[in-house]
CSV table of C-alpha atoms and ligand atoms in Angstrom, one decimal:
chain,number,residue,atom,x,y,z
A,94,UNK,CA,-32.6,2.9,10.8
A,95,UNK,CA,-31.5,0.2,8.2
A,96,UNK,CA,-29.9,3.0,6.3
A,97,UNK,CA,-28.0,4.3,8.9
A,98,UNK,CA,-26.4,0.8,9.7
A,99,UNK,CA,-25.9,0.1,6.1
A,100,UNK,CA,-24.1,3.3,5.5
A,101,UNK,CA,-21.8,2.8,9.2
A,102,UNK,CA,-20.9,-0.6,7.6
A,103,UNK,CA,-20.0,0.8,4.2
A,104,UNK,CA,-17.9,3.6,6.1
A,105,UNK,CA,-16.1,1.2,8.2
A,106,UNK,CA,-14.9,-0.2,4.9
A,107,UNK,CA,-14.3,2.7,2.5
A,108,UNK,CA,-11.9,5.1,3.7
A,109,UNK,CA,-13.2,9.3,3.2
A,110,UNK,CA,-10.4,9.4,0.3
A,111,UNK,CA,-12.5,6.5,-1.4
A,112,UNK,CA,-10.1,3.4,-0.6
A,113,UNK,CA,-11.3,0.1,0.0
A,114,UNK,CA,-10.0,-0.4,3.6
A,115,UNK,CA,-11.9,-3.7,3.6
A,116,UNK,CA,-9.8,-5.3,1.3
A,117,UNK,CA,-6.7,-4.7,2.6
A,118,UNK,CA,-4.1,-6.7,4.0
A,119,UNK,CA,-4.0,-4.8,7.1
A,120,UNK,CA,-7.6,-4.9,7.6
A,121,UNK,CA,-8.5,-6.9,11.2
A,122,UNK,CA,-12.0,-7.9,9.3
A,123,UNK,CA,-10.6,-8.3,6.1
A,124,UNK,CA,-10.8,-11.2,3.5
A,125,UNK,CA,-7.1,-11.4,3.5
A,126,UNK,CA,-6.5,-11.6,7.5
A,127,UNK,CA,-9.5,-13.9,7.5
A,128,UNK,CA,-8.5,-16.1,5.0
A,129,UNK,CA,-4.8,-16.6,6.0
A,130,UNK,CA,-6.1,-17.6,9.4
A,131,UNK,CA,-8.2,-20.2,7.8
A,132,UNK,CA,-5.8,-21.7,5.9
A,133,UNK,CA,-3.3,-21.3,8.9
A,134,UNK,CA,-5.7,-23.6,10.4
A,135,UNK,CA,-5.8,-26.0,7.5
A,136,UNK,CA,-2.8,-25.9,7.1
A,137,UNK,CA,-2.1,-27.4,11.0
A,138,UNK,CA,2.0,-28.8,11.1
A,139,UNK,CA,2.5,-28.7,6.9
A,140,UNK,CA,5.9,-27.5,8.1
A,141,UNK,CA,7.2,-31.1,8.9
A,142,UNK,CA,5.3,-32.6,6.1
A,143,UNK,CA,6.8,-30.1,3.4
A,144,UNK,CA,10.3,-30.7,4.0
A,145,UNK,CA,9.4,-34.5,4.1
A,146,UNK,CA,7.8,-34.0,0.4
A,147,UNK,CA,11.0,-32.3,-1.1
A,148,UNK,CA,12.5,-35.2,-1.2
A,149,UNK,CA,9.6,-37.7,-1.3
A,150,UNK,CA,7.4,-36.2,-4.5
A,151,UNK,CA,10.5,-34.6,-5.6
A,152,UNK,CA,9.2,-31.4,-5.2
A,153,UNK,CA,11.6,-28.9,-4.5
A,154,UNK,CA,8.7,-26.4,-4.2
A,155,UNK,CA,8.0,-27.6,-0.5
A,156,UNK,CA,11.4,-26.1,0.7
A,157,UNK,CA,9.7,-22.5,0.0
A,158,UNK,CA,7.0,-23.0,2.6
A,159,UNK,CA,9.0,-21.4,5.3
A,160,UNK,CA,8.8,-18.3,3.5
A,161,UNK,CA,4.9,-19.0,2.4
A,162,UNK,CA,4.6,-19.6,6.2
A,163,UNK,CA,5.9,-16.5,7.3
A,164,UNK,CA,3.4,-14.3,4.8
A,165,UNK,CA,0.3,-16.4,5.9
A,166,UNK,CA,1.5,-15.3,9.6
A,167,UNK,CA,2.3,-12.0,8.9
A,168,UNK,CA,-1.7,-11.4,7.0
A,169,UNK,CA,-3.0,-13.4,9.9
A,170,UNK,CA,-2.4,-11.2,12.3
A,171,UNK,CA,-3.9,-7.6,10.4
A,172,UNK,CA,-4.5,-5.2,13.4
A,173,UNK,CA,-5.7,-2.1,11.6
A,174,UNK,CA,-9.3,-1.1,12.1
A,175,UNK,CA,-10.1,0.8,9.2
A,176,UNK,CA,-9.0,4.7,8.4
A,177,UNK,CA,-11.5,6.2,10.4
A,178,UNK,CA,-10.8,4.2,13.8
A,179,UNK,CA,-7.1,5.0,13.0
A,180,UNK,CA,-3.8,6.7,11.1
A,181,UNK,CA,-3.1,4.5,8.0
A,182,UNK,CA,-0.7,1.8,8.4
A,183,UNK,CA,0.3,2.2,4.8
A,184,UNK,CA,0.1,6.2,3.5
A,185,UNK,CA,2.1,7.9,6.2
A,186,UNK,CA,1.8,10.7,4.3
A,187,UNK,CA,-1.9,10.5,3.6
A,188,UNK,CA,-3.4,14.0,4.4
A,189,UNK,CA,-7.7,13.1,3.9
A,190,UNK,CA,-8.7,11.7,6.9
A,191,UNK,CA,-7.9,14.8,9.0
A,192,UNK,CA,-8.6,16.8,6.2
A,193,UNK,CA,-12.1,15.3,5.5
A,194,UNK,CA,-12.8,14.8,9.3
A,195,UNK,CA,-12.3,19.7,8.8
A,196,UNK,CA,-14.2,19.5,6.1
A,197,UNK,CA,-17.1,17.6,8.0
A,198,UNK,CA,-17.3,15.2,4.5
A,199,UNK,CA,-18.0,11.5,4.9
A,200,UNK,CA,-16.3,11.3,1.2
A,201,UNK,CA,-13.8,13.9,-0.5
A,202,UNK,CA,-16.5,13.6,-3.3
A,203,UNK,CA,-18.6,16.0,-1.4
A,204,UNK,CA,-16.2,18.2,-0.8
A,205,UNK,CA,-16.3,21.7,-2.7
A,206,UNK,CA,-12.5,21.7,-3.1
A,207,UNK,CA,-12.4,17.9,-4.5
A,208,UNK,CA,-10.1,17.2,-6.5
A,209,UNK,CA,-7.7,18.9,-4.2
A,210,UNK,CA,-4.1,18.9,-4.5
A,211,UNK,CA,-3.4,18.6,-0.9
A,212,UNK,CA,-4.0,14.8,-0.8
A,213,UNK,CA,-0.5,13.6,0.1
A,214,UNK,CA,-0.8,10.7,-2.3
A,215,UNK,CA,1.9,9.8,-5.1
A,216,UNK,CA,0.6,9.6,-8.7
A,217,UNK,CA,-0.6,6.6,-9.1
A,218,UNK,CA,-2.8,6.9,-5.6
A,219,UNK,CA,-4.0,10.3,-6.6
A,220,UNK,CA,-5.3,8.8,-10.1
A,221,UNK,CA,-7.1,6.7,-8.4
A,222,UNK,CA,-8.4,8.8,-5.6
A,223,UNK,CA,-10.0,10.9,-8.8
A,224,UNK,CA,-11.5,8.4,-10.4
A,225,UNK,CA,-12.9,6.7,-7.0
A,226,UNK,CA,-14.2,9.7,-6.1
A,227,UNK,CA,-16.3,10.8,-9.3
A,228,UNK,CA,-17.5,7.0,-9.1
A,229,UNK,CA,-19.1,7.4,-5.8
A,230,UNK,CA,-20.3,10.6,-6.7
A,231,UNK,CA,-22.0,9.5,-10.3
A,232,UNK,CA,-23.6,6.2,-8.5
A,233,UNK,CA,-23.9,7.3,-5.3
A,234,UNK,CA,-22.1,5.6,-1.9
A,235,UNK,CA,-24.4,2.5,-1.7
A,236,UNK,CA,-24.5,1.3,-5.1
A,237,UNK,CA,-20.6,2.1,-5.5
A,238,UNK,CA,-20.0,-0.3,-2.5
A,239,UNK,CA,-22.1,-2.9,-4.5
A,240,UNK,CA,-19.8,-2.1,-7.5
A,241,UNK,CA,-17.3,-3.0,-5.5
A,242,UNK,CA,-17.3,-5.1,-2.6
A,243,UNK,CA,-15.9,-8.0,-3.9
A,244,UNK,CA,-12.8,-6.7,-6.2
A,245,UNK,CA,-9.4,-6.9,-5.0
A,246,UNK,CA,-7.8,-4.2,-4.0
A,247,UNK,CA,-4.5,-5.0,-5.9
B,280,SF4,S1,-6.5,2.6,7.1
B,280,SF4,FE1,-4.8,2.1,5.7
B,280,SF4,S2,-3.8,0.3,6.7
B,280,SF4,FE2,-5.8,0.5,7.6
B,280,SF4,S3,-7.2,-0.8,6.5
B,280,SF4,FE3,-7.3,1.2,5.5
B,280,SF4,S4,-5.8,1.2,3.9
B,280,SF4,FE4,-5.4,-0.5,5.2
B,281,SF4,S1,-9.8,19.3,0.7
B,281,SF4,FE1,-9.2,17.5,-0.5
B,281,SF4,S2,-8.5,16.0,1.0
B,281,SF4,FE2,-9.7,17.5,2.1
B,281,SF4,S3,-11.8,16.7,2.2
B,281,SF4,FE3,-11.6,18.1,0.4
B,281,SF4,S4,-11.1,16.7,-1.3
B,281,SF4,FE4,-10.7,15.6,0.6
């Protein structure tokens, strides 16, 4: 039963193409969202204080926070659920989840035709698709997660 949880909990975070859907910006239960909210709370009216500080500490840093603002707001409010609740917000033209969901494969490591070429993903994702994949694969799902749950994504 533990096992089962354990695995629904990894899959809500890694995507079937291997991705780490938990830490990414769009991610509702992400580090990212969860942290600019935080600090968006923290943070409380800084707006009035950090145009006050340009001029006070002679900082003309301050007079960026507008634009600091606006990025904390925009990672605060990360709607997506994860790829398997829904399409990805960021590959449009990501072909795995539909393909995997044919397939009947959690991963696209367990899939006979892995590594396809019918992915959808540029270069650089496709690399890394490989070399997720083989990872999970070698070490298995759980221990992969272990490996790593708390490396950013970018
Ligand atoms: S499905 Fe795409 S947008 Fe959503 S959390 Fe995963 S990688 Fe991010
Ligand atoms: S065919 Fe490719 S994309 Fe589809 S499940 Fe297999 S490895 Fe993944």
């Amino acid at each position: 039963m533990m096992e089962n949880v354990e695995r629904e909990f990894i899959k809500k975070r890694i995507a079937p193409c291997g991705l780490h859907c938990g830490k990414c910006f769009a991610f509702t239960e992400g580090d990212i969202s969860c942290h600019s909210t935080e600090l968006k709370k923290s943070l409380g009216n800084f707006e009035v204080y950090a145009q006050r500080f340009v001029g006070m500490l002679d900082e003309p840093v301050f007079a960026k926070y507008p634009d600091f603002k606006e990025m904390l707001d925009y990672f605060s409010v990360a709607s997506c659920q994860g790829c398997r609740k829904e399409k990805c917000k960021l590959f449009k033209t990501c072909n795995v989840r539909a393909c995997s969901e044919e397939k009947e494969v959690e991963f696209c490591f367990q899939c006979s035709q892995f590594p396809c070429e019918h992915t959808g993903f540029d270069e650089h994702l496709y690399k890394r698709f490989v070399t997720i994949n083989k990872r999970m694969r070698e070490i298995g799902i759980e221990k992969y997660y272990e490996e790593i749950k708390d490396v950013p994504r970018y």
